[in-house]
Short mmCIF file of C-alpha atoms in Angstrom, two decimals:
data_model
loop_
_atom_site.label_atom_id
_atom_site.label_comp_id
_atom_site.label_asym_id
_atom_site.label_seq_id
_atom_site.Cartn_x
_atom_site.Cartn_y
_atom_site.Cartn_z
CA MET A 1043 -19.75 -6.40 11.92
CA GLU A 1044 -17.38 -6.29 8.96
CA LYS A 1045 -14.27 -4.16 9.38
CA ASP A 1046 -12.03 -2.16 7.08
CA ILE A 1047 -8.65 -3.84 6.89
CA LEU A 1048 -5.02 -3.25 6.04
CA LEU A 1049 -2.81 -6.15 4.99
CA TYR A 1050 0.71 -6.44 6.39
CA GLY A 1051 3.38 -9.05 5.69
CA LEU A 1052 5.70 -10.04 2.83
CA SER A 1053 4.52 -9.02 -0.63
CA GLU A 1054 4.11 -12.37 -2.36
CA GLU A 1055 2.53 -14.02 0.67
CA ARG A 1056 -0.01 -11.22 1.00
CA VAL A 1057 -0.97 -11.59 -2.65
CA ARG A 1058 -1.56 -15.33 -2.22
CA PHE A 1059 -3.56 -14.74 0.94
CA PHE A 1060 -5.74 -12.03 -0.61
CA CYS A 1061 -6.36 -14.01 -3.80
CA GLY A 1062 -7.28 -17.05 -1.72
CA ILE A 1063 -9.91 -14.99 0.08
CA MET A 1064 -11.35 -13.51 -3.08
CA ASP A 1065 -11.42 -16.91 -4.80
CA GLY A 1066 -13.30 -18.41 -1.87
CA LYS A 1067 -10.46 -20.79 -0.97
CA ILE A 1068 -9.94 -19.14 2.42
CA ASN A 1069 -12.97 -18.76 4.66
CA LEU A 1070 -12.51 -15.96 7.17
CA GLU A 1071 -15.94 -16.59 8.74
CA GLU A 1072 -16.43 -13.86 11.38
CA LYS A 1073 -13.16 -12.21 10.30
CA ALA A 1074 -14.60 -11.28 6.90
CA PHE A 1075 -13.80 -7.68 5.96
CA ARG A 1076 -15.66 -4.95 4.15
CA THR A 1077 -14.90 -4.33 0.47
CA ASP A 1078 -15.26 -0.71 -0.52
CA LYS A 1079 -17.92 -0.26 -3.19
CA ARG A 1080 -16.08 2.70 -4.67
CA CYS A 1081 -13.22 0.57 -5.92
CA ASN A 1082 -12.62 -2.78 -7.54
CA LYS A 1083 -12.87 -5.41 -4.81
CA PHE A 1084 -10.11 -7.38 -6.52
CA LEU A 1085 -7.71 -4.43 -6.33
CA LEU A 1086 -5.19 -5.61 -3.74
CA GLY A 1087 -3.59 -2.18 -3.43
CA SER A 1088 -6.70 -0.78 -1.78
CA TYR A 1089 -6.11 -3.07 1.19
CA THR A 1090 -2.32 -2.97 1.67
CA ILE A 1091 -0.26 -0.66 3.83
CA ASP A 1092 2.16 -0.25 0.90
CA SER A 1093 -0.31 1.84 -1.09
CA TYR A 1094 -0.75 4.34 1.72
CA VAL A 1095 2.98 4.54 2.41
CA ASP A 1096 3.68 5.05 -1.30
CA SER A 1097 1.19 7.92 -1.34
CA LEU A 1098 2.88 9.47 1.71
CA VAL A 1099 6.37 9.27 0.20
CA SER A 1100 5.26 10.66 -3.16
CA ASN A 1101 3.09 13.42 -1.72
CA MET A 1102 5.92 14.55 0.56
CA GLY A 1103 8.05 14.85 -2.58
CA THR A 1104 9.02 18.45 -3.23
CA ASN A 1105 7.48 19.61 0.05
CA LYS A 1106 10.18 18.07 2.24
CA ARG A 1107 12.25 21.22 2.54
CA PHE A 1108 9.19 23.16 3.73
CA LEU A 1109 8.20 20.67 6.43
CA GLN A 1110 10.50 21.98 9.12
CA ASP A 1111 8.19 22.23 12.14
CA PRO A 1112 4.89 20.72 13.36
CA GLU A 1113 2.90 23.78 12.30
CA GLN A 1114 4.00 23.39 8.68
CA TRP A 1115 3.21 19.68 8.84
CA LYS A 1116 -0.26 20.43 10.20
CA ILE A 1117 -1.06 22.72 7.30
CA TRP A 1118 0.31 20.24 4.77
CA LEU A 1119 -1.75 17.40 6.23
CA ASN A 1120 -4.89 19.52 6.17
CA ASP A 1121 -4.30 20.14 2.47
CA ILE A 1122 -3.76 16.43 1.80
CA LEU A 1123 -7.05 15.65 3.53
CA LEU A 1124 -8.90 17.71 0.92
CA TYR A 1125 -8.45 14.78 -1.43
CA LYS A 1126 -10.14 11.40 -1.14
CA PRO A 1127 -8.95 8.99 -3.84
CA LYS A 1128 -11.47 6.31 -4.77
CA SER A 1129 -8.96 3.48 -4.36
CA PHE A 1130 -7.95 4.57 -0.83
CA PRO A 1131 -10.93 3.91 1.46
CA LEU A 1132 -8.90 4.75 4.58
CA TRP A 1133 -7.25 7.89 3.20
CA GLU A 1134 -8.80 10.28 5.72
CA GLU A 1135 -8.10 8.02 8.72
CA TYR A 1136 -4.50 7.39 7.65
CA TYR A 1137 -3.52 11.03 7.32
CA SER A 1138 -5.66 12.23 10.24
CA CYS A 1139 -3.83 9.81 12.51
CA MET A 1140 -0.40 11.17 11.58
CA LYS A 1141 0.64 13.08 14.69
CA ILE A 1142 3.70 15.21 14.02
CA THR A 1143 5.66 16.69 16.91
CA SER A 1144 9.06 18.35 17.20
CA LYS A 1145 10.42 14.92 18.14
CA THR A 1146 8.83 12.86 15.35
CA GLN A 1147 9.06 15.20 12.36
CA GLY A 1148 12.72 14.35 11.77
CA LYS A 1149 11.92 10.64 11.65
CA PHE A 1150 9.30 11.17 8.96
CA ILE A 1151 11.76 13.18 6.86
CA GLU A 1152 14.58 10.67 7.35
CA ASP A 1153 12.59 7.49 6.72
CA PRO A 1154 8.97 8.14 5.64
CA ILE A 1155 8.49 4.50 4.63
CA LYS A 1156 9.27 3.19 8.10
CA GLN A 1157 7.18 5.85 9.83
CA GLY A 1158 4.36 5.42 7.34
CA CYS A 1159 4.18 1.70 8.11
CA LYS A 1160 4.00 2.45 11.84
CA ASN A 1161 1.28 5.00 11.22
CA GLY A 1162 -0.93 2.22 9.83
CA VAL A 1163 -0.65 0.39 13.16
CA ASP A 1164 -1.43 3.59 15.07
CA MET A 1165 -4.46 4.12 12.85
CA ALA A 1166 -5.82 0.64 13.58
CA ILE A 1167 -5.45 1.26 17.32
CA VAL A 1168 -7.26 4.60 17.18
CA TYR A 1169 -10.17 3.77 14.86
CA PRO A 1170 -12.66 1.06 15.96
CA ASN A 1171 -13.62 0.19 12.37
CA ILE A 1172 -10.10 -0.74 11.26
CA MET A 1173 -8.29 -4.06 11.63
CA ILE A 1174 -4.85 -5.23 10.51
CA TYR A 1175 -4.47 -8.69 8.98
CA PHE A 1176 -0.80 -9.64 9.36
CA VAL A 1177 0.36 -12.54 7.15
CA LEU A 1178 3.27 -14.34 8.83
CA ASP A 1179 4.14 -16.76 6.02
CA GLY A 1180 7.75 -16.53 4.86
CA ILE A 1181 8.98 -14.38 7.75
CA ASP A 1182 12.19 -15.51 9.46
CA MET A 1183 11.37 -14.70 13.08
CA ASP A 1184 14.94 -15.23 14.30
CA LEU A 1185 16.22 -12.54 11.95
CA VAL A 1186 13.33 -10.20 12.81
CA VAL A 1187 13.96 -10.45 16.55
CA THR A 1188 17.72 -10.03 16.21
CA LYS A 1189 17.26 -7.16 13.71
CA SER A 1190 19.68 -8.83 11.34
CA LYS A 1191 21.28 -6.65 8.67
CA ALA A 1192 20.60 -9.49 6.23
CA TYR A 1193 17.10 -8.15 5.65
CA ASP A 1194 17.81 -4.43 5.33
CA PRO A 1195 15.68 -2.55 4.59
CA SER A 1196 13.45 -4.75 6.76
CA TYR A 1197 10.16 -2.90 6.78
CA THR A 1198 8.13 -6.02 7.56
CA GLY A 1199 10.47 -6.72 10.47
CA ASN A 1200 10.09 -3.13 11.67
CA GLU A 1201 6.32 -3.44 11.47
CA LEU A 1202 6.26 -6.68 13.45
CA ARG A 1203 8.52 -5.31 16.18
CA TYR A 1204 6.41 -2.16 16.40
CA VAL A 1205 3.26 -4.24 16.86
CA TYR A 1206 5.06 -6.13 19.64
CA ARG A 1207 5.96 -2.91 21.41
CA ARG A 1208 2.35 -1.69 21.24
CA TRP A 1209 0.73 -5.04 21.86
CA SER A 1210 -1.19 -4.00 24.98
CA GLU A 1211 -3.08 -1.48 22.83
CA ALA A 1212 -3.10 -3.36 19.54
CA LYS A 1213 -3.98 -6.92 20.53
CA GLU A 1214 -7.69 -6.47 19.80
CA LYS A 1215 -7.01 -4.80 16.44
CA ILE A 1216 -4.53 -7.17 14.79
CA VAL A 1217 -5.17 -10.69 13.51
CA PHE A 1218 -2.29 -12.94 12.46
CA PHE A 1219 -2.57 -15.53 9.70
CA GLU A 1220 -0.24 -18.35 8.69
CA LYS A 1221 -0.88 -21.10 6.16
CA ASN A 1222 -4.30 -19.55 5.53
CA ARG A 1223 -5.39 -19.93 9.15
CA GLU A 1224 -5.72 -17.53 12.04
CA VAL A 1225 -2.92 -17.99 14.57
CA PRO A 1226 -1.88 -16.31 17.85
CA ALA A 1227 0.70 -13.56 17.84
CA PRO A 1228 4.15 -15.19 17.57
CA TRP A 1229 5.14 -13.87 21.02
CA VAL A 1230 1.95 -15.21 22.62
CA ALA A 1231 2.11 -18.85 21.51
CA GLY A 1232 3.82 -21.13 19.02
CA GLU A 1233 7.33 -22.16 18.11
CA TYR A 1234 8.70 -18.61 18.16
CA GLN A 1235 7.36 -17.55 21.53
CA LYS A 1236 10.71 -18.27 23.19
CA VAL A 1237 12.57 -16.32 20.49
CA TRP A 1238 10.46 -13.24 21.12
CA LYS A 1239 11.17 -13.38 24.84
CA SER A 1240 14.74 -12.41 23.99
CA TYR A 1241 13.67 -9.23 22.21
CA GLN A 1242 14.42 -6.17 24.32
CA PRO A 1243 13.36 -2.87 22.69
CA LYS A 1244 15.76 -0.02 23.35
CA SER A 1245 12.88 2.31 24.13
CA TRP A 1246 12.00 0.22 27.18
CA HIS A 1247 15.30 1.10 28.87
CA GLY A 1248 15.77 -2.40 30.26
CA ILE A 1249 12.25 -2.74 31.65
CA LYS A 1250 10.85 -5.87 30.03
CA GLN A 1251 7.30 -5.68 28.75
CA ASN A 1252 6.70 -2.08 29.74
CA LEU A 1253 4.00 -1.84 27.10
CA GLN A 1254 2.40 1.30 28.48
CA THR A 1255 5.15 3.68 27.37
CA ASN A 1256 4.21 3.76 23.71
CA GLN A 1257 1.20 6.05 23.70
CA LEU A 1258 0.10 8.40 20.96
CA VAL A 1259 0.94 11.76 22.53
CA VAL A 1260 0.15 15.01 20.84
CA LYS A 1261 2.34 17.85 22.05
CA ASP A 1262 2.68 21.07 20.15
CA GLN A 1263 5.36 23.07 21.90
CA GLU A 1264 6.30 25.19 18.91
CA GLN A 1265 5.86 28.95 18.96
CA PRO A 1266 2.69 30.18 17.25
CA VAL A 1267 3.25 30.80 13.56
CA GLN A 1268 1.06 32.69 11.16
CA ARG A 1269 -0.61 29.95 9.10
CA SER A 1270 -1.00 32.24 6.12
CA GLN A 1271 2.78 32.76 5.97
CA ILE A 1272 3.58 29.05 6.09
CA ARG A 1273 0.74 28.07 3.78
CA SER A 1274 1.97 30.46 1.09
CA GLN A 1275 5.36 28.71 1.06
CA LEU A 1276 4.08 25.20 0.46
CA PRO A 1277 4.18 24.16 -3.22
CA LEU A 1278 1.13 21.98 -2.68
CA TYR A 1279 -0.90 24.94 -1.40
CA LYS A 1280 0.29 27.30 -4.12
CA HIS A 1281 -1.39 25.11 -6.70
CA VAL A 1282 -4.24 23.65 -4.70
CA ASN A 1283 -6.87 25.71 -6.50
CA ARG A 1284 -5.72 24.27 -9.80
CA ALA A 1285 -5.65 20.69 -8.53
CA LYS A 1286 -8.98 19.12 -9.36
CA ALA A 1287 -8.45 15.50 -8.38
CA VAL A 1288 -6.07 12.89 -7.07
CA SER A 1289 -5.01 10.09 -9.34
CA GLU A 1290 -5.91 6.47 -8.67
CA THR A 1291 -2.44 6.00 -7.17
CA GLY A 1292 -3.22 8.47 -4.40
CA ILE A 1293 -0.65 11.02 -5.57
CA VAL A 1294 -1.78 14.62 -5.40
CA THR A 1295 -1.21 16.00 -8.89
CA THR A 1296 -1.26 19.60 -10.11
CA SER A 1297 -0.53 21.28 -13.42
CA ASP A 1298 2.75 22.70 -12.10
CA ARG A 1299 3.99 20.04 -9.70
CA THR A 1300 5.60 16.67 -10.23
CA SER A 1301 7.06 14.44 -7.59
CA ASN A 1302 10.80 13.86 -7.61
CA THR A 1303 10.53 11.12 -5.03
CA LYS A 1304 10.53 7.50 -6.18
CA ILE A 1305 8.15 5.27 -4.33
CA HIS A 1306 9.50 2.05 -2.92
CA ASN A 1307 7.63 -0.43 -5.10
CA GLU A 1308 10.92 -1.73 -6.44
CA LYS A 1309 12.14 -2.54 -2.92
CA GLU A 1310 11.49 -5.86 -1.28
CA ARG A 1311 9.35 -5.25 1.79
CA PHE A 1312 11.53 -7.35 4.03
#
């Protein structure tokens, strides 16, 4: 059964990998993925995590100051889910999987790119129809494991470390590729297996390979808030009746609202 996929990895290497597949130079055999009939099958952006993260950053835009508690986030996400851009086949799954709690909301405000990348991994774990194809070409594993400042902002490194921390849940949902071939996870086998053994996530508190601590937990401990009061404050909701569609870039547009947040296309993903 063909799956829906998201591509992770360095930008140029992902482009080469994707083009190789579409040109028939790379045969995925049973790992072939589904191309969405609603969009151009040669449109790489439809299959990369970047596109979804860019949409998150831009759609948060002017709403940041209103997203102060999980209840406000919940209303905002419900509004976002009203839109289903043609070039984002996993739009609903991506935003539905975004679990905001009193502990995580600050992280999304502080670094939505980093959290948006992690959300793609969470989505693949939760939904049976979604797989992640992670292209390892060009990645310096030594610098990823040591979290070297040389690669700041190292979103690809963050993604790879996050997959490692959630490997017990993600191992059936993520396929690694290198030199156009499927390979084991770098911490499972290969020349970098020893390097990864030295990686000790802070969240594990010194307990090596405690992979069961990173669960998706939904806890809403906030006091009940009148949804109508919060909803009326959100710029997105104020204009939602006038918003007729979402652009091909996945940015919710209205006649009175423009985003003041620059997406991170100009940043190197590693």
